[in-house]
Structures are given as C-alpha cells and as structure tokens.
mmCIF file of C-alpha atoms in Angstrom:
data_model
loop_
_atom_site.group_PDB
_atom_site.id
_atom_site.type_symbol
_atom_site.label_atom_id
_atom_site.label_comp_id
_atom_site.label_asym_id
_atom_site.label_seq_id
_atom_site.Cartn_x
_atom_site.Cartn_y
_atom_site.Cartn_z
ATOM 1 C CA LYS A 244 -14.934 -12.761 -2.199
ATOM 2 C CA ALA A 245 -16.134 -12.070 -5.394
ATOM 3 C CA GLY A 246 -15.973 -8.205 -6.376
ATOM 4 C CA VAL A 247 -19.112 -5.697 -7.415
ATOM 5 C CA THR A 248 -21.271 -6.789 -9.931
ATOM 6 C CA GLN A 249 -23.211 -4.634 -12.456
ATOM 7 C CA THR A 250 -25.808 -5.735 -15.269
ATOM 8 C CA PRO A 251 -25.623 -5.043 -17.733
ATOM 9 C CA ARG A 252 -22.759 -3.901 -18.984
ATOM 10 C CA TYR A 253 -23.628 -1.870 -22.257
ATOM 11 C CA LEU A 254 -26.947 -0.493 -22.847
ATOM 12 C CA ILE A 255 -28.589 1.042 -25.603
ATOM 13 C CA LYS A 256 -31.882 3.354 -25.221
ATOM 14 C CA THR A 257 -33.819 6.006 -26.989
ATOM 15 C CA ARG A 258 -35.141 8.875 -25.556
ATOM 16 C CA GLY A 259 -38.113 8.897 -23.505
ATOM 17 C CA GLN A 260 -37.549 5.362 -22.627
ATOM 18 C CA GLN A 261 -36.769 3.969 -18.978
ATOM 19 C CA VAL A 262 -33.637 1.601 -17.952
ATOM 20 C CA THR A 263 -32.919 -0.287 -14.659
ATOM 21 C CA LEU A 264 -29.441 -1.261 -13.738
ATOM 22 C CA SER A 265 -28.469 -3.675 -11.260
ATOM 23 C CA CYS A 266 -25.465 -3.787 -8.881
ATOM 24 C CA SER A 267 -24.845 -6.794 -6.526
ATOM 25 C CA PRO A 268 -22.149 -5.741 -3.724
ATOM 26 C CA ILE A 269 -19.736 -7.616 -2.201
ATOM 27 C CA SER A 270 -20.818 -10.093 0.138
ATOM 28 C CA GLY A 271 -21.263 -8.678 3.714
ATOM 29 C CA HIS A 272 -21.206 -5.278 2.246
ATOM 30 C CA ARG A 273 -24.364 -3.018 3.288
ATOM 31 C CA SER A 274 -23.927 0.001 1.713
ATOM 32 C CA VAL A 275 -24.432 0.755 -2.017
ATOM 33 C CA SER A 276 -23.438 3.926 -3.493
ATOM 34 C CA TRP A 277 -24.186 5.126 -7.322
ATOM 35 C CA TYR A 278 -22.079 7.417 -9.426
ATOM 36 C CA GLN A 279 -22.481 8.770 -12.850
ATOM 37 C CA GLN A 280 -19.299 9.195 -14.999
ATOM 38 C CA THR A 281 -19.593 11.631 -17.814
ATOM 39 C CA PRO A 282 -16.470 13.093 -20.041
ATOM 40 C CA GLY A 283 -18.073 16.798 -19.201
ATOM 41 C CA GLN A 284 -18.752 16.687 -15.372
ATOM 42 C CA GLY A 285 -16.257 13.686 -14.518
ATOM 43 C CA LEU A 286 -17.689 11.485 -11.265
ATOM 44 C CA GLN A 287 -20.599 12.582 -9.794
ATOM 45 C CA PHE A 288 -22.511 10.895 -6.587
ATOM 46 C CA LEU A 289 -25.946 10.085 -7.200
ATOM 47 C CA PHE A 290 -27.068 8.255 -4.036
ATOM 48 C CA GLU A 291 -26.348 5.652 -1.406
ATOM 49 C CA TYR A 292 -28.250 2.840 0.101
ATOM 50 C CA PHE A 293 -27.598 1.100 3.554
ATOM 51 C CA SER A 294 -30.070 -1.537 4.794
ATOM 52 C CA GLU A 295 -32.561 -0.982 2.357
ATOM 53 C CA THR A 296 -32.658 2.790 3.070
ATOM 54 C CA GLN A 297 -31.389 5.610 1.036
ATOM 55 C CA ARG A 298 -29.530 7.664 3.532
ATOM 56 C CA ASN A 299 -27.780 10.138 1.153
ATOM 57 C CA LYS A 300 -28.699 12.004 -2.383
ATOM 58 C CA GLY A 301 -26.821 13.994 -4.775
ATOM 59 C CA ASN A 302 -27.653 16.568 -7.078
ATOM 60 C CA PHE A 303 -30.066 14.699 -9.806
ATOM 61 C CA PRO A 304 -33.607 15.135 -11.061
ATOM 62 C CA GLY A 305 -36.019 12.680 -9.447
ATOM 63 C CA ARG A 306 -36.203 10.933 -12.913
ATOM 64 C CA PHE A 307 -33.117 9.105 -11.184
ATOM 65 C CA SER A 308 -34.303 6.746 -8.343
ATOM 66 C CA GLY A 309 -32.971 3.512 -6.494
ATOM 67 C CA ARG A 310 -33.537 0.796 -4.256
ATOM 68 C CA GLN A 311 -32.142 -1.608 -2.258
ATOM 69 C CA PHE A 312 -33.374 -5.177 -1.474
ATOM 70 C CA SER A 313 -32.875 -7.377 1.723
ATOM 71 C CA ASN A 314 -30.030 -8.984 0.086
ATOM 72 C CA SER A 315 -28.260 -5.429 -0.302
ATOM 73 C CA ARG A 316 -28.349 -5.440 -4.107
ATOM 74 C CA SER A 317 -29.365 -2.300 -5.500
ATOM 75 C CA GLU A 318 -31.159 -0.911 -8.724
ATOM 76 C CA MET A 319 -30.910 2.381 -10.369
ATOM 77 C CA ASN A 320 -33.787 3.484 -12.135
ATOM 78 C CA VAL A 321 -33.744 6.344 -14.775
ATOM 79 C CA SER A 322 -37.035 6.938 -16.368
ATOM 80 C CA THR A 323 -37.816 9.480 -19.183
ATOM 81 C CA LEU A 324 -34.101 8.875 -20.648
ATOM 82 C CA GLU A 325 -32.699 12.415 -22.166
ATOM 83 C CA LEU A 326 -29.476 12.162 -24.404
ATOM 84 C CA GLY A 327 -27.445 13.590 -21.614
ATOM 85 C CA ASP A 328 -28.145 10.832 -19.528
ATOM 86 C CA SER A 329 -25.375 8.641 -21.754
ATOM 87 C CA ALA A 330 -22.809 8.091 -19.214
ATOM 88 C CA LEU A 331 -20.910 5.077 -17.361
ATOM 89 C CA TYR A 332 -22.605 4.082 -14.170
ATOM 90 C CA LEU A 333 -20.664 3.007 -11.423
ATOM 91 C CA CYS A 334 -22.086 1.111 -8.416
ATOM 92 C CA ALA A 335 -19.848 0.937 -5.201
ATOM 93 C CA SER A 336 -20.382 -1.286 -2.027
ATOM 94 C CA SER A 337 -18.538 -0.970 1.645
ATOM 95 C CA TYR A 338 -18.946 -2.601 4.778
ATOM 96 C CA LYS A 339 -21.325 0.570 6.341
ATOM 97 C CA GLY A 340 -21.001 3.617 4.136
ATOM 98 C CA PRO A 341 -17.979 6.041 5.377
ATOM 99 C CA ASP A 342 -15.602 3.588 4.219
ATOM 100 C CA THR A 343 -13.153 2.282 1.505
ATOM 101 C CA GLN A 344 -15.290 1.564 -1.406
ATOM 102 C CA TYR A 345 -14.914 -0.897 -3.951
ATOM 103 C CA PHE A 346 -16.450 -0.227 -7.563
ATOM 104 C CA GLY A 347 -17.430 -2.368 -10.007
ATOM 105 C CA PRO A 348 -16.979 -2.238 -13.616
ATOM 106 C CA GLY A 349 -20.031 -0.268 -14.613
ATOM 107 C CA THR A 350 -22.754 0.086 -17.103
ATOM 108 C CA ARG A 351 -22.196 2.031 -19.896
ATOM 109 C CA LEU A 352 -25.695 3.381 -21.202
ATOM 110 C CA THR A 353 -25.895 5.204 -24.466
ATOM 111 C CA VAL A 354 -29.011 7.228 -25.095
ATOM 112 C CA LEU A 355 -30.138 7.696 -28.710
ATOM 113 C CA ALA B 176 -18.066 21.392 2.303
ATOM 114 C CA GLN B 177 -15.252 19.152 0.815
ATOM 115 C CA SER B 178 -13.683 19.560 -2.504
ATOM 116 C CA VAL B 179 -10.792 18.090 -4.557
ATOM 117 C CA THR B 180 -8.657 19.882 -7.257
ATOM 118 C CA GLN B 181 -6.322 17.336 -9.202
ATOM 119 C CA LEU B 182 -3.505 20.007 -10.459
ATOM 120 C CA ASP B 183 -2.760 17.904 -13.685
ATOM 121 C CA SER B 184 -5.091 17.175 -16.207
ATOM 122 C CA HIS B 185 -2.539 15.122 -18.061
ATOM 123 C CA VAL B 186 0.793 13.942 -17.100
ATOM 124 C CA SER B 187 3.631 12.471 -19.284
ATOM 125 C CA VAL B 188 6.367 10.239 -18.400
ATOM 126 C CA SER B 189 9.194 8.249 -19.792
ATOM 127 C CA GLU B 190 9.211 4.386 -18.433
ATOM 128 C CA GLY B 191 11.233 4.131 -15.417
ATOM 129 C CA THR B 192 11.132 7.578 -14.268
ATOM 130 C CA PRO B 193 9.236 8.743 -11.265
ATOM 131 C CA VAL B 194 5.583 9.733 -11.157
ATOM 132 C CA LEU B 195 3.980 12.820 -9.256
ATOM 133 C CA LEU B 196 0.081 13.302 -9.258
ATOM 134 C CA ARG B 197 -0.904 16.524 -7.803
ATOM 135 C CA CYS B 198 -3.809 16.403 -5.519
ATOM 136 C CA ASN B 199 -4.860 19.483 -3.264
ATOM 137 C CA TYR B 200 -8.046 18.944 -1.143
ATOM 138 C CA SER B 201 -10.771 21.834 1.083
ATOM 139 C CA SER B 202 -12.372 20.152 3.751
ATOM 140 C CA SER B 203 -13.939 21.746 6.990
ATOM 141 C CA TYR B 204 -13.306 18.625 8.834
ATOM 142 C CA SER B 205 -10.387 15.968 9.219
ATOM 143 C CA PRO B 206 -10.697 14.239 5.857
ATOM 144 C CA SER B 207 -10.594 11.098 4.306
ATOM 145 C CA LEU B 208 -8.625 10.717 1.265
ATOM 146 C CA PHE B 209 -8.343 8.096 -1.239
ATOM 147 C CA TRP B 210 -6.645 7.927 -4.649
ATOM 148 C CA TYR B 211 -8.470 5.160 -6.932
ATOM 149 C CA VAL B 212 -7.355 4.051 -10.688
ATOM 150 C CA GLN B 213 -9.308 3.554 -13.620
ATOM 151 C CA HIS B 214 -8.103 1.870 -16.724
ATOM 152 C CA PRO B 215 -9.563 2.022 -19.801
ATOM 153 C CA ASN B 216 -13.278 0.775 -20.133
ATOM 154 C CA LYS B 217 -12.971 -0.412 -16.788
ATOM 155 C CA GLY B 218 -14.322 0.394 -13.155
ATOM 156 C CA LEU B 219 -12.266 2.416 -10.251
ATOM 157 C CA GLN B 220 -9.621 0.090 -8.314
ATOM 158 C CA LEU B 221 -8.330 1.688 -4.992
ATOM 159 C CA LEU B 222 -4.569 2.487 -5.153
ATOM 160 C CA LEU B 223 -4.368 3.723 -1.252
ATOM 161 C CA LYS B 224 -6.220 5.670 1.492
ATOM 162 C CA TYR B 225 -5.719 8.063 4.092
ATOM 163 C CA THR B 226 -7.850 7.827 7.492
ATOM 164 C CA SER B 227 -5.449 9.380 9.901
ATOM 165 C CA ALA B 228 -3.093 7.174 10.794
ATOM 166 C CA ALA B 229 0.239 7.629 9.410
ATOM 167 C CA THR B 230 0.369 10.508 6.587
ATOM 168 C CA LEU B 231 2.667 8.545 4.579
ATOM 169 C CA VAL B 232 0.516 6.120 3.135
ATOM 170 C CA LYS B 233 1.526 2.996 0.926
ATOM 171 C CA GLY B 234 -0.384 1.385 -1.395
ATOM 172 C CA ILE B 235 -0.744 -0.881 -4.160
ATOM 173 C CA ASN B 236 1.590 -1.204 -7.077
ATOM 174 C CA GLY B 237 4.360 0.826 -5.769
ATOM 175 C CA PHE B 238 2.194 3.849 -5.056
ATOM 176 C CA GLU B 239 2.347 6.037 -2.438
ATOM 177 C CA ALA B 240 0.921 9.631 -1.056
ATOM 178 C CA GLU B 241 1.815 11.554 1.420
ATOM 179 C CA PHE B 242 -0.754 13.589 3.496
ATOM 180 C CA LYS B 243 0.362 17.356 4.190
ATOM 181 C CA LYS B 244 -2.117 19.232 6.436
ATOM 182 C CA SER B 245 -0.603 23.058 6.191
ATOM 183 C CA GLU B 246 -0.617 22.713 2.560
ATOM 184 C CA THR B 247 -3.799 20.427 2.319
ATOM 185 C CA SER B 248 -2.385 18.555 -0.409
ATOM 186 C CA PHE B 249 -2.027 14.217 -0.718
ATOM 187 C CA HIS B 250 0.238 13.846 -3.906
ATOM 188 C CA LEU B 251 0.566 10.559 -5.228
ATOM 189 C CA THR B 252 3.780 9.652 -6.221
ATOM 190 C CA LYS B 253 5.915 6.014 -7.364
ATOM 191 C CA PRO B 254 9.605 6.015 -7.839
ATOM 192 C CA SER B 255 9.941 4.171 -11.193
ATOM 193 C CA ALA B 256 6.759 4.279 -13.972
ATOM 194 C CA HIS B 257 5.559 1.093 -15.180
ATOM 195 C CA MET B 258 3.640 1.267 -19.095
ATOM 196 C CA SER B 259 1.025 -0.395 -17.485
ATOM 197 C CA ASP B 260 0.523 2.480 -15.134
ATOM 198 C CA ALA B 261 -1.042 4.153 -18.009
ATOM 199 C CA ALA B 262 -4.515 5.274 -16.799
ATOM 200 C CA GLU B 263 -6.526 7.802 -15.214
ATOM 201 C CA TYR B 264 -5.995 8.691 -11.477
ATOM 202 C CA PHE B 265 -8.888 10.290 -9.230
ATOM 203 C CA CYS B 266 -8.079 11.510 -6.247
ATOM 204 C CA VAL B 267 -11.379 11.348 -3.782
ATOM 205 C CA VAL B 268 -12.228 12.903 -0.353
ATOM 206 C CA THR B 269 -14.806 12.205 1.977
ATOM 207 C CA ARG B 270 -15.659 12.679 5.616
ATOM 208 C CA PRO B 271 -15.775 10.134 7.606
ATOM 209 C CA GLY B 272 -18.541 9.708 10.043
ATOM 210 C CA SER B 273 -22.093 9.054 9.911
ATOM 211 C CA SER B 274 -23.149 11.943 8.529
ATOM 212 C CA ASN B 275 -21.874 11.927 5.523
ATOM 213 C CA THR B 276 -22.333 8.413 4.690
ATOM 214 C CA GLY B 277 -20.824 6.939 1.545
ATOM 215 C CA LYS B 278 -20.317 9.951 -0.622
ATOM 216 C CA LEU B 279 -16.947 10.341 -2.337
ATOM 217 C CA ILE B 280 -16.223 13.808 -3.731
ATOM 218 C CA PHE B 281 -13.520 13.163 -6.722
ATOM 219 C CA GLY B 282 -11.185 15.334 -8.835
ATOM 220 C CA GLN B 283 -11.367 15.985 -12.201
ATOM 221 C CA GLY B 284 -8.836 13.108 -12.829
ATOM 222 C CA THR B 285 -5.472 13.042 -14.185
ATOM 223 C CA THR B 286 -4.545 11.090 -17.121
ATOM 224 C CA LEU B 287 -1.102 9.156 -16.618
ATOM 225 C CA GLN B 288 0.689 8.675 -19.764
ATOM 226 C CA VAL B 289 4.031 6.283 -20.008
ATOM 227 C CA LYS B 290 6.180 6.313 -22.986
ATOM 228 C CA PRO B 291 8.414 3.967 -23.822
#
C-alpha cells in the first residue's frame, strides 16, 4: 500500500497570508490526525478527523482549521499566518483512530 | 490526564554498543505506548507499540521495549547500535478507546548519536 502523502512538502508564506495543506491517508484508513512540530514546543496535536467529522481538537487558536472529504483526504488551513506558525506539519492516518498511526513526510511551512 | 517524559534529551553511544533510551509515562488509564523514530527531514516511523499484551515488545531494526507498570516506564533498548540508528526518538502515549480518539501525546524526544 502507498503510505501517507502530504503536499506540498515545502511552503514559504508571509505574515497575514493563509495556507492550505493537504494529506492523503493510507488506502482504507478513515482517521486523519494533524500535528505541529517545532523545536521549542515539540510535537503537538492539532486535530483529528474521522468520517468527515472532527472528533478531537488540541489547544490551538481558531486560525487553525481542517476538514476531511468523503475519500478520507484531509486539508488543514491556517489563516492570518504568524511567524510562530513556522513549523513542520505532520499528518498521520489510522484505520479508526485510537490505533497505530502512520505518518507522512510532513510539510515544512516557513512564515516570513 | 496523560503525559510522557523522556529522561534524556541526548544520548551518545559508540557503534556496536547497547542503546538505552528512557521513557516514563503518566496515565490515569491503562495506556497504549509507542516509540517512533524520526530521521532528519523525514516523517515519523513506528518502531514498536505496547497495547496491553506482552510486556516485552519487539520492534523493527532490532529495537525492543519493556512495559513496567510498577515503574511507569517504557524504555527502548537495542543490543548493538548501528550508524543508521542515529536519529530522534519519541516516546508516545495514548489512551485506547473511542473517548480519546486519534490523539497521541509525545515526549520531547531523545537525539541518539552513534559514533564510529
């Protein structure tokens, strides 16, 4: 099976812009979770989607949002970008949620 | 609430010597525990997982970990380090069951350096 794919792999934006990241899970996986990785805060959970519904959300401001489509692909959106949003954004998929999660390679976002 | 503490931010070993990466967890429930590895500029790869079956868990690339409830520990070991093991390792805890869907709690990571 193909692994989790994320696009784009690298992104450079300026403050105030918005960005959309995409994640395609492993075929058959219905749960998609998003994580932010920074040197200072480490890996932090953003949110999780299952069957197009957000089931769990981390402690991030409302500027961070997401959605999941009927084919389980997920997108994450960050509006009004701040310098502190520069991070590696990782997407993970699993069959149904509290299972082993398989990670994609990540999208490296740089905010200037 | 759940949390995980990796006791060493950096571990350095010589090639061919044993590896020990330490992890303590805190959980109000019987946890699921994982070790993931991240090589530079790569995503996370699952090394092994504990889900209340055998307490000694064997993973990929010769790694194993032992779940010790009395010590709330889940240390990762490997008998003989290889240069390709140099990476960052994350200990992860989650609560199995639908009420904590898809949320992994990560430790701060341990950087493993392997010297020739």
